[in-house]
Coordinates of C-alpha atoms in Angstrom, one line a residue:
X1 CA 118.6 75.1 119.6
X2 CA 115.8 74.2 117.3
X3 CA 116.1 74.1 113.3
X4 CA 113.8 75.6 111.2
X5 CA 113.3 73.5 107.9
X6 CA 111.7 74.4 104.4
X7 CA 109.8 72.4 102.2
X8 CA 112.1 69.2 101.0
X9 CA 114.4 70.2 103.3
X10 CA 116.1 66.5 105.5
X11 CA 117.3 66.9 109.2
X12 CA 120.1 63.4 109.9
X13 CA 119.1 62.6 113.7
X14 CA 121.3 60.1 114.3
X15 CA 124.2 62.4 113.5
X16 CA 123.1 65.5 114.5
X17 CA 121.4 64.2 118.0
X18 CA 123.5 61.0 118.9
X19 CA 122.5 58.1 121.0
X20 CA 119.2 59.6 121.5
X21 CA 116.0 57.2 121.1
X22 CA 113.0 58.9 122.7
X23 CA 111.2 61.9 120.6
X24 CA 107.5 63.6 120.1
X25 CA 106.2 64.7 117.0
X26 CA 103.8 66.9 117.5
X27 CA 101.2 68.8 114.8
X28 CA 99.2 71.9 115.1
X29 CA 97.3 73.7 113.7
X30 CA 94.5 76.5 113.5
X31 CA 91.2 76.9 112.0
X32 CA 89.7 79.9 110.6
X33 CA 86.0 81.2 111.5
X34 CA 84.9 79.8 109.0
X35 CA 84.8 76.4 109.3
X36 CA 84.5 75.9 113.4
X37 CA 83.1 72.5 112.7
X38 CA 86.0 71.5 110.6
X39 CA 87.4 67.6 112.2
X40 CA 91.1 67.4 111.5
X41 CA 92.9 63.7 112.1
X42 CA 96.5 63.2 112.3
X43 CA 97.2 59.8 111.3
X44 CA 100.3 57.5 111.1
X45 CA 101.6 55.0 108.3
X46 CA 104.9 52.7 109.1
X47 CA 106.3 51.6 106.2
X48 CA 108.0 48.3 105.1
X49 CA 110.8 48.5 102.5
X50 CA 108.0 48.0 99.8
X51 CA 106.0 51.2 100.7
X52 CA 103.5 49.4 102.5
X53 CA 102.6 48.6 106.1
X54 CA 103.6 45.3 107.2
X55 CA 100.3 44.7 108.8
X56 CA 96.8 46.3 110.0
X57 CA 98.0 47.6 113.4
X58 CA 101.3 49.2 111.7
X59 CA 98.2 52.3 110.5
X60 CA 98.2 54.4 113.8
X61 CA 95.2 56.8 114.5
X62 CA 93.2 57.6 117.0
X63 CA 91.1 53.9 117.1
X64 CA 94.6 52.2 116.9
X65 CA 96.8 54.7 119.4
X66 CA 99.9 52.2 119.6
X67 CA 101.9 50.1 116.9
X68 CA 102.2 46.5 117.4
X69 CA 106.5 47.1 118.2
X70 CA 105.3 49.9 121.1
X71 CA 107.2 52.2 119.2
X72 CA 105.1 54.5 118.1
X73 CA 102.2 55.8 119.9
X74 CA 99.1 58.6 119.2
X75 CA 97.9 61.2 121.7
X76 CA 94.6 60.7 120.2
X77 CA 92.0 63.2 118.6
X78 CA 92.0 66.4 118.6
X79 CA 88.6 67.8 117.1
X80 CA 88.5 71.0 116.5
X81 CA 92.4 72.1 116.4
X82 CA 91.9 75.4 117.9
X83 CA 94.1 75.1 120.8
X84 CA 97.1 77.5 120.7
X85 CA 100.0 75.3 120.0
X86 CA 99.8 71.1 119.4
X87 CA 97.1 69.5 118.6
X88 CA 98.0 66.3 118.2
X89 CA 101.1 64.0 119.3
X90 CA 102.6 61.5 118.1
X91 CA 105.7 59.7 120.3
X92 CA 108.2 57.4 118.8
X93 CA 111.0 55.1 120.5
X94 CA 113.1 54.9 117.6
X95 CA 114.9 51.7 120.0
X96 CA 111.9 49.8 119.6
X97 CA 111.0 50.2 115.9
X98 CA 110.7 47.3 114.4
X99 CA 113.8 46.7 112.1
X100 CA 111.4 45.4 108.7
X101 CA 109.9 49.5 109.2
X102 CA 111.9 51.7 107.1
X103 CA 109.8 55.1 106.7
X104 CA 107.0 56.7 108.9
X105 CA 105.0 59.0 107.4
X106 CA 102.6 61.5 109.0
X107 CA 99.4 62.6 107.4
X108 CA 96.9 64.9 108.3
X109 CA 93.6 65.0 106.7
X110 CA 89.9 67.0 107.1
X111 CA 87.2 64.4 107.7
X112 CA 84.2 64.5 105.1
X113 CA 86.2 67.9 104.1
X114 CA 84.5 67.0 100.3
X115 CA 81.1 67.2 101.3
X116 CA 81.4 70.0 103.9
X117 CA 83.1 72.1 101.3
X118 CA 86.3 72.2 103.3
X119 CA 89.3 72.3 102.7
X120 CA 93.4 73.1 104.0
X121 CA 92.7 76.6 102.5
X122 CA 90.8 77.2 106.0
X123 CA 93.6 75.9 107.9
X124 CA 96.3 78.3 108.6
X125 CA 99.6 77.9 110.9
X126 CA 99.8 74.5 110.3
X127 CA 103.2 73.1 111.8
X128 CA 105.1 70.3 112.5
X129 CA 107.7 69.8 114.8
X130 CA 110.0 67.0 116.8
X131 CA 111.5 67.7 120.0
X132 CA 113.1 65.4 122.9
X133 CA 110.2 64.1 124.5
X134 CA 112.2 63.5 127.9
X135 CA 113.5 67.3 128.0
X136 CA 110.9 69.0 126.2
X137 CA 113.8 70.5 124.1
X138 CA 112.9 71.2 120.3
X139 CA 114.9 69.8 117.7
X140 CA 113.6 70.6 114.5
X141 CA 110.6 72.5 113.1
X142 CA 108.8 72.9 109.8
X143 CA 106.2 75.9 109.4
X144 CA 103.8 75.1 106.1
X145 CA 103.9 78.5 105.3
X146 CA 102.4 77.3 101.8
X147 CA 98.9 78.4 100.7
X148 CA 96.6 75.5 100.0
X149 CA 93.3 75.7 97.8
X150 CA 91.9 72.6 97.5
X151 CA 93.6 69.9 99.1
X152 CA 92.2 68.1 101.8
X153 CA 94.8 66.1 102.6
X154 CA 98.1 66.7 103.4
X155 CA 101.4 65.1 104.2
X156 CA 103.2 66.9 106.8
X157 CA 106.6 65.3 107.0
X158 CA 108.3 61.6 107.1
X159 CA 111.5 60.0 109.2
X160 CA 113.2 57.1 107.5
X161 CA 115.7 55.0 107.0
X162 CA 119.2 55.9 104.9
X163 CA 122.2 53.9 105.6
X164 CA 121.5 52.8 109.2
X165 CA 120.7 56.5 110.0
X166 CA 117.4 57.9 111.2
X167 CA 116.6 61.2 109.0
X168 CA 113.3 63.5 109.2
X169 CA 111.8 65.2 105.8
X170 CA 109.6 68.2 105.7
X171 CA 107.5 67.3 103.2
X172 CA 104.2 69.7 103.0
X173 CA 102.5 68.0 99.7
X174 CA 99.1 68.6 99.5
X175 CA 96.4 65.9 98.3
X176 CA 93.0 66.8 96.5
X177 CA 91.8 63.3 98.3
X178 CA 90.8 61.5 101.1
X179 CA 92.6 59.3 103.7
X180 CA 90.9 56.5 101.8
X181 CA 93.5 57.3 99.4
X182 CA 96.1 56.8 101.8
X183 CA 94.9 53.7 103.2
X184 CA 94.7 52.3 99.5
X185 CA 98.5 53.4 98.7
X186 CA 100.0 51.9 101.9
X187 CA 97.8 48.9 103.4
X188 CA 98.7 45.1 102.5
X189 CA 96.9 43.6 100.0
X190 CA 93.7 41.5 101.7
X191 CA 94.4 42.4 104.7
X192 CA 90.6 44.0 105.5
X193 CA 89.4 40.4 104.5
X194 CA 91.3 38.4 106.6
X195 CA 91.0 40.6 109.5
X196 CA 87.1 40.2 108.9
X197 CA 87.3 36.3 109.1
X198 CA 89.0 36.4 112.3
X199 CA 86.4 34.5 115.2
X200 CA 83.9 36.9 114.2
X201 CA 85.1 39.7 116.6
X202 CA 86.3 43.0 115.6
X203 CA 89.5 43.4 115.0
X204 CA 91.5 45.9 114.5
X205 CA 91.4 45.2 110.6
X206 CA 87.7 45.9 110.7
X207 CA 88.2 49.4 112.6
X208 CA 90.3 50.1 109.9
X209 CA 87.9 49.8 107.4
X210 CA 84.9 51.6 109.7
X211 CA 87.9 54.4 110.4
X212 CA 88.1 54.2 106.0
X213 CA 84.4 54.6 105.9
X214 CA 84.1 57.3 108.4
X215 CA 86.5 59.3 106.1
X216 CA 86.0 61.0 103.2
X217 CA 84.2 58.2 100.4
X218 CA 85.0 60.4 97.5
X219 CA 87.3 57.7 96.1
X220 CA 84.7 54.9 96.4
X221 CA 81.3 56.0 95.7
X222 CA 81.0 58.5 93.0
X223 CA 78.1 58.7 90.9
X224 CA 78.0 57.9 86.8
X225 CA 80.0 61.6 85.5
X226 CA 81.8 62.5 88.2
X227 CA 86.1 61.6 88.5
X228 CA 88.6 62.3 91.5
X229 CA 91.5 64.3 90.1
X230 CA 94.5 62.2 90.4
X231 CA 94.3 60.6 93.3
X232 CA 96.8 59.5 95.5
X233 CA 97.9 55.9 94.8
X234 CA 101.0 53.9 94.2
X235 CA 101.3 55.2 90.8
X236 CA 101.4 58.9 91.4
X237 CA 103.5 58.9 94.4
X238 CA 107.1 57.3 94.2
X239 CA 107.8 54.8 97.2
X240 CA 111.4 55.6 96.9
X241 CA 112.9 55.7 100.6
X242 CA 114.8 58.8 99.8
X243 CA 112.8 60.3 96.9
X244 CA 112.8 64.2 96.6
X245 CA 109.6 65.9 98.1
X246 CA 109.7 67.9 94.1
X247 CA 108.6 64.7 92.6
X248 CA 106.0 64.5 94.3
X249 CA 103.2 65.2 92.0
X250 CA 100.7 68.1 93.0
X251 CA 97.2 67.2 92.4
X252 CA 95.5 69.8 90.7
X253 CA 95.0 70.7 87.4
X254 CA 97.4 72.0 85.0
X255 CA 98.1 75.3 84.6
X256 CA 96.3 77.2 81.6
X257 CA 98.0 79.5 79.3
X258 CA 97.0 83.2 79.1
X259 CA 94.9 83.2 76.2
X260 CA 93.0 80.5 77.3
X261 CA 92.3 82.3 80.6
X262 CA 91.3 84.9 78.2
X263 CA 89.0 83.5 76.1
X264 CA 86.9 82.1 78.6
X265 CA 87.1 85.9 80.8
X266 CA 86.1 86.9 76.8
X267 CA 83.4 84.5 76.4
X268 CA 81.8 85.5 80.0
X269 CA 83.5 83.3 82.6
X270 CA 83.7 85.2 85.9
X271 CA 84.4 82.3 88.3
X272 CA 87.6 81.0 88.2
X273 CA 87.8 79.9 91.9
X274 CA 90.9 77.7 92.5
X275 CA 92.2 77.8 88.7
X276 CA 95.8 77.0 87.9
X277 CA 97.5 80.1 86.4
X278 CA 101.2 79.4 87.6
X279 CA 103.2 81.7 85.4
X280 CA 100.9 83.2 83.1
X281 CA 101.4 86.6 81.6
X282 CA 98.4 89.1 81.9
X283 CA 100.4 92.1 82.6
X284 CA 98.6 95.3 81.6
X285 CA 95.1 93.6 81.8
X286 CA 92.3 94.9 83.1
X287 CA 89.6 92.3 84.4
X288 CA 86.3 93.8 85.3
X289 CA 84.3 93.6 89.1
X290 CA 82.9 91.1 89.8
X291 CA 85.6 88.4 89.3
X292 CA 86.5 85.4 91.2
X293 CA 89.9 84.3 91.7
X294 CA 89.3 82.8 94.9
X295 CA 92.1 79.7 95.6
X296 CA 93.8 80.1 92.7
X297 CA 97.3 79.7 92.1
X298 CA 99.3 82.8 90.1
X299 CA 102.6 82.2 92.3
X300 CA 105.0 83.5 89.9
X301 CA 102.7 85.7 87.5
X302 CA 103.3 88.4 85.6
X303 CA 100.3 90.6 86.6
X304 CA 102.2 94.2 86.7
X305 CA 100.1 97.1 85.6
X306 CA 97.2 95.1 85.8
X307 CA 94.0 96.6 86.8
X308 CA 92.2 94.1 89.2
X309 CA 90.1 96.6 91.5
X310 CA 88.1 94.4 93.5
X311 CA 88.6 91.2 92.3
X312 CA 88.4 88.2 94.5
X313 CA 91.3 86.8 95.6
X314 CA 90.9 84.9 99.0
X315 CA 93.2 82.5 99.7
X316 CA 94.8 82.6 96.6
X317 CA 98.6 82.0 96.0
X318 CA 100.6 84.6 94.4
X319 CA 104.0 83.9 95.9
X320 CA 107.0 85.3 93.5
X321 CA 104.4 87.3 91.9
X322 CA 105.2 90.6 89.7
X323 CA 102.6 93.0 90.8
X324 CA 104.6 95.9 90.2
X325 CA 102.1 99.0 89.5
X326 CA 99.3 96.7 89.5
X327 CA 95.9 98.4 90.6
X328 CA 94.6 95.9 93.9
X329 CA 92.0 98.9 95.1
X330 CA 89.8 97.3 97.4
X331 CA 90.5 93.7 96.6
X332 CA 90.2 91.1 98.4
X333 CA 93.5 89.2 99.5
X334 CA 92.4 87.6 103.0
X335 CA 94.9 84.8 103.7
X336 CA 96.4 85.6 100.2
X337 CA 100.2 84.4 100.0
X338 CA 102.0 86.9 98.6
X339 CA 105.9 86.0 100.1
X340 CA 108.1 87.6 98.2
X341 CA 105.9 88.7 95.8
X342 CA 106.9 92.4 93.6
X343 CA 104.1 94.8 94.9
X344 CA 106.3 98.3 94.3
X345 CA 104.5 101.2 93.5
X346 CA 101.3 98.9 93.5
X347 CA 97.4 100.6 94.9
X348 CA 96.1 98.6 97.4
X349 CA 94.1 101.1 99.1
X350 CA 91.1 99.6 100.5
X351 CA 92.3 96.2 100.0
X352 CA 91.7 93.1 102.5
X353 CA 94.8 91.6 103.7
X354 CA 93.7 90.3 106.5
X355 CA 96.1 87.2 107.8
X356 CA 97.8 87.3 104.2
X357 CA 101.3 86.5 104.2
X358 CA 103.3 89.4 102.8
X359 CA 107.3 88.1 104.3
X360 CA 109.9 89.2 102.0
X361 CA 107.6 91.5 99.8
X362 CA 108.6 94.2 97.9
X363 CA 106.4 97.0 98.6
X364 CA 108.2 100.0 98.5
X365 CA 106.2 103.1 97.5
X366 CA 102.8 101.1 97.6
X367 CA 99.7 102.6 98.4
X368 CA 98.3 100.5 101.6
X369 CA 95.6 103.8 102.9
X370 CA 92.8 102.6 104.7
X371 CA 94.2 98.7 103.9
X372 CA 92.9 95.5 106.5
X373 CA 96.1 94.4 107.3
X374 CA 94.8 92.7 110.6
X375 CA 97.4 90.3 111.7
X376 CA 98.8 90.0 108.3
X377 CA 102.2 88.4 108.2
X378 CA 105.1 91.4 106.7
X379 CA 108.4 89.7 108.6
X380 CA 110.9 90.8 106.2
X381 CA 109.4 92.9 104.0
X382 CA 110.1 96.4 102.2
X383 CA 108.0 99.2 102.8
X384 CA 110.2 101.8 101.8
X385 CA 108.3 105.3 101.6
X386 CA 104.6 103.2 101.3
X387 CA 101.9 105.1 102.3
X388 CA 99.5 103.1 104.8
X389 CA 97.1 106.0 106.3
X390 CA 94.9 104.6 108.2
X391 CA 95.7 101.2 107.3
X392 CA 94.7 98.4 110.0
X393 CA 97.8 96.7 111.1
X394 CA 96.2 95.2 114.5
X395 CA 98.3 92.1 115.4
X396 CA 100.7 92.3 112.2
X397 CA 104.1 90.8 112.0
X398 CA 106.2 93.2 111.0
X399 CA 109.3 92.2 112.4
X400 CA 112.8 92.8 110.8
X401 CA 111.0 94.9 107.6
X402 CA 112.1 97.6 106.4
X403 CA 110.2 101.0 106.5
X404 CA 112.2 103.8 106.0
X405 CA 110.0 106.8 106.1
X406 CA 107.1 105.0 105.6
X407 CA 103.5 106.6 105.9
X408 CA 101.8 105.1 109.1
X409 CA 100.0 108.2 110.4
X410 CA 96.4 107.8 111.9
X411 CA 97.3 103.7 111.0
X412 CA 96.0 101.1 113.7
X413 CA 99.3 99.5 114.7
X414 CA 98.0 97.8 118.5
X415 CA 99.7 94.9 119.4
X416 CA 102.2 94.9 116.2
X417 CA 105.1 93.0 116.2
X418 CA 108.8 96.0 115.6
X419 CA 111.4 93.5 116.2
X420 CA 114.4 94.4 114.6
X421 CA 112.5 97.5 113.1
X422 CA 113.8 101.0 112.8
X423 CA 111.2 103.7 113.0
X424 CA 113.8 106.0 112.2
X425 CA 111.9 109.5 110.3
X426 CA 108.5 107.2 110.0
X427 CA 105.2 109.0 110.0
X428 CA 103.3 107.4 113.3
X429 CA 101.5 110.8 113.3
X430 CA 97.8 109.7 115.1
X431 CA 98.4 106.1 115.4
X432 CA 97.5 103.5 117.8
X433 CA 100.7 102.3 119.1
X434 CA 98.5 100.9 122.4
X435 CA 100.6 97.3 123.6
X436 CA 103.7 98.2 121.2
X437 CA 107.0 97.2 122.3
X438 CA 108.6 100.3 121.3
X439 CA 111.6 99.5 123.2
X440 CA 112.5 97.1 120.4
X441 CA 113.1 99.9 117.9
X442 CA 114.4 103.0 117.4
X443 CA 112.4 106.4 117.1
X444 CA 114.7 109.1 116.4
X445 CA 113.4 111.8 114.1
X446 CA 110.0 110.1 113.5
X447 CA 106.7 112.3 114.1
X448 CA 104.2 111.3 116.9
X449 CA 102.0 113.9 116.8
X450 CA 98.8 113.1 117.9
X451 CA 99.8 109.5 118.5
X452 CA 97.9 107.7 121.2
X453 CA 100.9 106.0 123.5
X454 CA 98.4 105.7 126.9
X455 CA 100.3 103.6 129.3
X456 CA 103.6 103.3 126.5
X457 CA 106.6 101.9 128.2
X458 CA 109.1 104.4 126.4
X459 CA 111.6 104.3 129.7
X460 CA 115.5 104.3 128.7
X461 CA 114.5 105.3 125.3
X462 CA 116.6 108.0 123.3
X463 CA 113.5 110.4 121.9
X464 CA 115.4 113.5 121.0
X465 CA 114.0 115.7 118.8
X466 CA 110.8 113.1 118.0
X467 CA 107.7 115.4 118.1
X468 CA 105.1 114.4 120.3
X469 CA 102.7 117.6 119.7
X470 CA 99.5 117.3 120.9
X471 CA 99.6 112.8 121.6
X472 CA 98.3 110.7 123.9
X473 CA 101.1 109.9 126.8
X474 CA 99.0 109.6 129.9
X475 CA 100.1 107.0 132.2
X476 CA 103.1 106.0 130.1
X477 CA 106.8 105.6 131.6
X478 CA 109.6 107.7 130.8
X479 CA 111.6 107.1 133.6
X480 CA 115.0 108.1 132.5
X481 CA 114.2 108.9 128.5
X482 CA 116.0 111.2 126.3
X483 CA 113.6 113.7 125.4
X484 CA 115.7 116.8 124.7
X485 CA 114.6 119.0 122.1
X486 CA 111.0 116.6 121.8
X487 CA 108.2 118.6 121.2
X488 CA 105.4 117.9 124.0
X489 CA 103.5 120.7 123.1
X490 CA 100.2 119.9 124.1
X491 CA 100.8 116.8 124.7
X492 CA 98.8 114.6 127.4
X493 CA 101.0 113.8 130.4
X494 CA 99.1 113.6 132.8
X495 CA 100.4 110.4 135.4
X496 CA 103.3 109.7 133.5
X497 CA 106.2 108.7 134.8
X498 CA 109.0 111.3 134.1
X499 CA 111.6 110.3 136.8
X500 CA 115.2 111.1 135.7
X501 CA 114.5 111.8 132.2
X502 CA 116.4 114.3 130.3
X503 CA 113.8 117.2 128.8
X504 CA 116.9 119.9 128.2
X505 CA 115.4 121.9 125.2
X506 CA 112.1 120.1 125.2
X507 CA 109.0 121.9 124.3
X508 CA 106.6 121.6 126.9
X509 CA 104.1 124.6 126.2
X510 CA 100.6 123.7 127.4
X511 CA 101.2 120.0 127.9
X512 CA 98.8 118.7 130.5
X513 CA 101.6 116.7 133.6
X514 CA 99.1 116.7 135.9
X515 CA 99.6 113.7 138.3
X516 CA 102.6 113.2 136.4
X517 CA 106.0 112.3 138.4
X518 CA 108.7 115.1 137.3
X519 CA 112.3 114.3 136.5
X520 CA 112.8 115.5 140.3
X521 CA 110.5 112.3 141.5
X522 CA 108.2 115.3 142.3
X523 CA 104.4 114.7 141.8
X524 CA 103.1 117.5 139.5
X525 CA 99.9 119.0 140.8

């Protein structure tokens, strides 16, 4: 059975899988319509006890797919990183590694992602998992379930070394660099110069350095004005071989304080794309359309009763936020992290949530009416008594939330996920329930009326007393359903499948059946 990591989080595979050598370590990810031409590279760096490779071929990537010990070898390139699942591969022998290598780290970085204007905030569902590569069997996983901004280089996870013991890190630090950087922090000192002397061929020394050139050049050719924020070099980044992911720096800027956020809003600023307000306190304020907070990072901000109506917040990370009573009225929050955020009471009618990561949110009694949720993630999450009329919730997680009489009538709900979900006295009145596993959940006392359920698999199900007045049922199955005292007034049956189900006290004035197999296996005409 496969264990889910968090950030920081260390998995011991020698004593947790024993005499086993052979495993994959595979990366994925997925790229947003945005940036289709976005070139993602997975690459490799085995580690001496220094923090440095040992020697040029100890860099694996997709121009060097083996290391010089065999044990470690790249699937190669993957482009474009829009395949569902992996996307690139990396298997290890751990029998074979070569006893001087004490730490493998695996980084993934966006080619040229500087000049293309690219970055990891257009990546989403990034992964990284290890599993037995002779059985297929999963082992461990780590989700980066962390919004990025600017980075363009991140660090996915690491196995090493520890007292004879083989151990696996998720790491999920995010660089605002290149893989120069890397190459910089880990290769051996004049090595790129004596590789370049060798007989005049190239070696493997000078693909490294065409690889480095290929790569993002921000480090290495900036004109007269122009810095790199802290980049990543053996300065910033402890070597330790069991350091703590949390001292890792993060490269960006430091946070600001409120009134300095407000003096330059004050003074006329409106574009405050991927600024760091970690924290900050601008509860009660009210900051005027058009404003860009685009990328920027308010995880744990105090931002309740706040009026923000409209303002830009794509991508942005408000995870642990206090929204509470905030107005959000047709912001924009696409791919917005918001886990575990305070959004009670809070108006987001009209708002963009589209793919925005709402698990473990508080958003009870929150106005969501005519809200893009479009396969937004809400695993977790309370939506006690919130209001989402006519929300779009096409393809949203919503499993194992809470949404006691929750307001979902005339909402979009095809293809949502209800595991672990009680619909119990829920509003579904007009919704698209289309390719819903309703037999996941419970309906009991909720209202259908109106609902379109075409081709519904509802068999089994207990439905007493659940009022399906005037909704779409044609073609569904209800082969042996508990429908006594439903209300199927009006209701379309026609062609459903009504074999064995239990209608005692069931309303059934003027509902259309016909085609529709009766309780009796009789076809009505």
């Amino acid at each position: 059975m496969s264990i889910e990591l968090i950030k920081g989080e260390r998995f011991n595979l020698s004593q947790e899988v024993p005499n086993f050598n052979k495993l994959a370590i595979a990366l994925g990810w997925q790229v947003s319509q945005t940036a289709q031409n976005c070139d993602i590279d997975a690459s490799v760096f085995m580690l001496a006890a220094d923090g440095r490779i040992p020697a040029e071929k100890y860099f694996v990537f997709y121009n060097n797919l083996t290391s010089p010990d065999g044990a470690v070898r790249h699937s190669g390139d993957s482009r474009n990183g829009q395949v569902e699942g992996d996307d690139e591969t990396v298997h290890v022998d751990l029998s074979k590694i070569n006893s001087a290598i004490q730490e493998i780290v695996f980084v993934v970085t966006i080619h040229e992602g500087k000049e293309k204007h690219q970055s990891f905030s257009q990546v989403t569902s990034a992964f990284i998992r290890l599993y037995n590569s002779e059985t297929g069997s999963e082992l461990v996983r780590y989700n980066l379930n962390q919004i990025f901004s600017q980075e363009t280089a991140l660090e996915f996870g690491r196995l090493y070394r520890k007292n004879g013991d083989w151990r696996f890190q998720a790491v999920g630090q995010g660089y605002n660099a290149g893989l120069q950087s890397f190459v910089d922090k880990y290769y051996v000192e004049n090595a790129v110069t004596q590789g370049a002397n060798a007989g005049g061929k190239v070696d493997d020394a000078e693909v490294l350095r065409l690889f480095s050139d290929r790569v993002d050049k921000q480090l290495q050719e900036k004109t007269a004005g122009e810095s790199v924020a802290n980049p990543v070099n053996a300065d910033n980044v402890e070597p330790e071989q069991d350091r703590d992911v949390d001292s890792v720096s993060e490269i960006q800027e430091p946070a600001i304080t409120a009134e300095e956020f407000l003096q330059r809003y004050k003074e006329g600023e409106r574009d405050f794309t991927g600024i760091n307000l970690a924290g900050v306190d601008l509860s009660g304020k009210t900051l005027e359309y058009p404003i860009s907070l685009s990328q920027a990072n308010l995880s744990n901000a105090n931002l309740s009763n706040a009026n923000l109506i409209k303002v830009n917040l794509i991508g942005a990370n408000l995870q642990g936020a206090n929204l509470k009573s905030t107005n959000l009225q047709q912001a924009d929050l696409i791919q917005a992290n918001l886990s575990g955020a305070n959004l009670t009471k809070a108006n987001l009618n009209y708002a963009r949530l589209i793919q925005a990561n709402l698990s473990q949110a508080k958003l009870s009694e929150t106005q969501l009416n005519s809200a893009n949720l479009t396969t937004a993630n809400l695993s977790s999450a309370n939506l006690t008594q919130a209001i989402l009329n006519s929300a779009n919730l096409i393809g949203a997680d919503l499993s194992q939330a809470k949404v006691t009489k929750v307001n979902l009538s005339y909402a979009d709900l095809r293809g949502v996920k209800l595991n672990g979900v009680s619909l119990v006295a829920v509003n579904l009145d007009g919704a698209n329930l289309k390719n819903v596993n309703l037999k996941v959940v419970s309906l009991i006392g909720s209202s259908l009326v109106q609902a379109n359920l075409t081709g519904q698999n509802l068999s089994g199900l207990n439905l007493s007393g659940v009022s399906f007045y005037n909704a779409n049922l044609s073609g569904a199955n209800l082969t042996s359903a508990n429908l006594c005292g439903a209300n199927l007034s009006y209701a379309n049956l026609e062609k459903a499948n009504l074999k064995d189900a239990n209608w005692v006290g069931a309303n059934m004035a003027n509902a259309k059946l016909a085609g529709a197999i009766m309780p009796d296996g009789t076809i009505h005409e």
